[in-house]
Amino acid sequence: MKKGIWVILMLAAVVIYVSGCDKKGATVKEPQDEETNLMNANKESFGKTPDGKQVFLYTLTNANGTRARIMDYGAILVSLEVPDKDGNVSDITLGYDTLDEYVKNNSPYLGATVGRYANRIGGAKFVLNGVEYKLAANDGNNHLHGGVKGFDKVVWKAEDLSADSDMAMVKLGYVSEDGEEGYPGNLACSVTYTLTKDDELKISYQAETDKTTIVNLTHHSYFNLAGQGTSDILSHELMLTADKYTPVDEGLIPTGEIRSVKDTPMDFTKPMAIGSRIEQVPGGYDHNYVLNSGDISMSLCAKVYEPTSGRVMEIYSVEPGIQFYSGNFLDGSITGKAGKVYQKHYGFCLETQHFPDSPNKPDFLSVVLNPGRKYTTETVHKFYTK
Ligand code: BGC
């Protein structure tokens, strides 16, 4: 063979090799990618857990530039980039840049899927069909957000990834074993994130059990519509479709009372800046609101407007309650994405849910799931600007 032909063959081999290499920030194609046939969604490696489990990051995008990144560790929403009124896209959720930080920093549920029971269960115990179940006590004597190793700290399985022509979606599954964190029954659950072309992030949950148990799943993003890490959220205007809330004791366990918000700093029935009356609420907002809709149909629960960016977020859900948490325990000790330091009130959470401590409050709606029944719930975050 002539020397020139050899040179051409060698060059071609180099080009093929280089284009197959991982570039920093580029999508790492795994063998499974071929099988999943994703539309508008990408999968890349996000590192390994300390016990060697591979973690993947899924990116959902739409034509408006909105982008949601979800990882299978904790079914966590790692980032959510949304345009402002001038079309500039910013990340509006708090989080970390690396898996290692999520794992090691005892993340306060940044972006997490929370379960098996979101929020608190008083005394870390409950009685079901005459049997007392003791749960992990990880918040003083109480049980918080599923215990020591809740659904936010396990690797979920991307059991199905699909998308139709105008939606990007990722479905994550997890089987929580009988006795995990003290709960009865093997619980097979899934959470599906869908990004629509209209800038809605839908989060749908399903669960089935083989033994009577309790379930209450939620999503725990800390939002800052001005852009994550840029400022506190006190000038965000919040509206909640809730005339009532559930007052709590010093351990943040509902007393059982359902109280009107009228003429109190708890009233967000009309849009109000979060900071306008926060000083009058000891410790800041960390309360379950009783949604006017009840739990039967998908209804507007909350609307948040951030004046400088013009971003608006609306939340719709079928759940009967929403926890409004004003990031009171953020204290500057977390350095999050892009080196931003998360000071007090740098993010807010709006967690759709059944009421805290329902298993011990006979007057609250039931959170019991029986074998043969399917738990389903859905929450939609809709974004636009004004
Ligand atoms: C709770 C807070 C808690 C935070 C982080 C929120 O859902 O309402 O009391 O500090 O989660 O754990």
CSV table of N, CA and C and ligand atoms in Angstrom, one decimal, residues 107-109 114 119-120 139 144-145 218 220 222 252 285-287 323-325 328-329 349 351 353, ligand 1:
chain,number,residue,atom,x,y,z
A,107,SER,N,-27.4,16.6,53.0
A,107,SER,CA,-28.2,17.6,52.3
A,107,SER,C,-29.6,17.8,53.0
A,108,PRO,N,-30.0,19.0,53.2
A,108,PRO,CA,-31.3,19.2,53.8
A,108,PRO,C,-32.4,19.0,52.7
A,109,TYR,N,-32.3,17.8,52.1
A,109,TYR,CA,-33.3,17.4,51.1
A,109,TYR,C,-33.4,18.3,49.9
A,114,VAL,N,-39.1,12.8,48.6
A,114,VAL,CA,-39.1,12.5,50.0
A,114,VAL,C,-40.2,11.4,50.3
A,119,ASN,N,-42.5,14.8,55.7
A,119,ASN,CA,-42.8,15.6,56.9
A,119,ASN,C,-42.7,14.7,58.1
A,120,ARG,N,-43.3,15.2,59.2
A,120,ARG,CA,-43.0,14.6,60.5
A,120,ARG,C,-44.1,13.7,61.0
A,139,ASP,N,-35.3,13.4,64.1
A,139,ASP,CA,-35.6,14.8,64.3
A,139,ASP,C,-36.0,15.0,65.7
A,144,LEU,N,-38.7,12.3,60.6
A,144,LEU,CA,-38.8,13.4,59.5
A,144,LEU,C,-38.4,12.8,58.2
A,145,HIS,N,-39.3,13.1,57.2
A,145,HIS,CA,-38.9,12.8,55.8
A,145,HIS,C,-38.4,11.4,55.5
A,218,THR,N,-43.5,13.4,48.5
A,218,THR,CA,-43.5,14.8,48.0
A,218,THR,C,-42.1,15.1,47.4
A,220,HIS,N,-39.0,18.1,47.2
A,220,HIS,CA,-38.5,19.0,48.2
A,220,HIS,C,-37.5,20.0,47.5
A,222,TYR,N,-35.8,23.5,46.8
A,222,TYR,CA,-35.7,24.9,47.4
A,222,TYR,C,-35.7,25.8,46.1
A,252,LEU,N,-42.7,21.0,65.9
A,252,LEU,CA,-43.3,21.2,64.6
A,252,LEU,C,-44.3,20.0,64.2
A,285,TYR,N,-41.7,30.7,58.4
A,285,TYR,CA,-42.8,29.8,58.0
A,285,TYR,C,-42.3,28.4,57.8
A,286,ASP,N,-43.0,27.5,58.4
A,286,ASP,CA,-42.7,26.0,58.3
A,286,ASP,C,-44.0,25.3,58.7
A,287,HIS,N,-45.0,25.6,57.9
A,287,HIS,CA,-46.3,25.1,58.2
A,287,HIS,C,-47.0,24.4,57.1
A,323,GLN,N,-46.8,22.2,52.4
A,323,GLN,CA,-45.9,22.7,53.4
A,323,GLN,C,-45.2,23.9,52.8
A,324,PHE,N,-45.4,25.1,53.5
A,324,PHE,CA,-44.6,26.2,53.1
A,324,PHE,C,-43.5,26.4,54.1
A,325,TYR,N,-42.3,26.2,53.5
A,325,TYR,CA,-41.1,26.3,54.4
A,325,TYR,C,-40.2,27.4,53.8
A,328,ASN,N,-35.7,28.4,56.7
A,328,ASN,CA,-35.3,29.0,58.0
A,328,ASN,C,-34.0,28.4,58.5
A,329,PHE,N,-33.8,27.1,58.2
A,329,PHE,CA,-32.6,26.5,58.7
A,329,PHE,C,-31.4,26.6,57.8
A,349,CYS,N,-39.5,26.2,50.0
A,349,CYS,CA,-40.1,24.9,49.6
A,349,CYS,C,-41.6,25.0,49.7
A,351,GLU,N,-44.2,22.1,49.5
A,351,GLU,CA,-44.2,20.6,49.4
A,351,GLU,C,-45.7,20.1,49.5
A,353,GLN,N,-48.7,17.6,49.9
A,353,GLN,CA,-48.6,16.5,50.8
A,353,GLN,C,-49.9,16.2,51.5
B,1,BGC,C1,-39.5,20.9,56.9
B,1,BGC,C2,-38.5,21.6,57.7
B,1,BGC,C3,-37.2,21.0,57.6
B,1,BGC,C4,-36.8,20.9,56.1
B,1,BGC,C5,-35.5,20.3,55.9
B,1,BGC,C6,-39.0,20.9,55.5
B,1,BGC,O1,-39.9,20.1,54.7
B,1,BGC,O2,-40.8,21.4,57.0
B,1,BGC,O3,-38.9,21.7,59.1
B,1,BGC,O4,-36.2,21.6,58.3
B,1,BGC,O5,-37.8,20.3,55.4
B,1,BGC,O6,-35.4,19.1,56.5
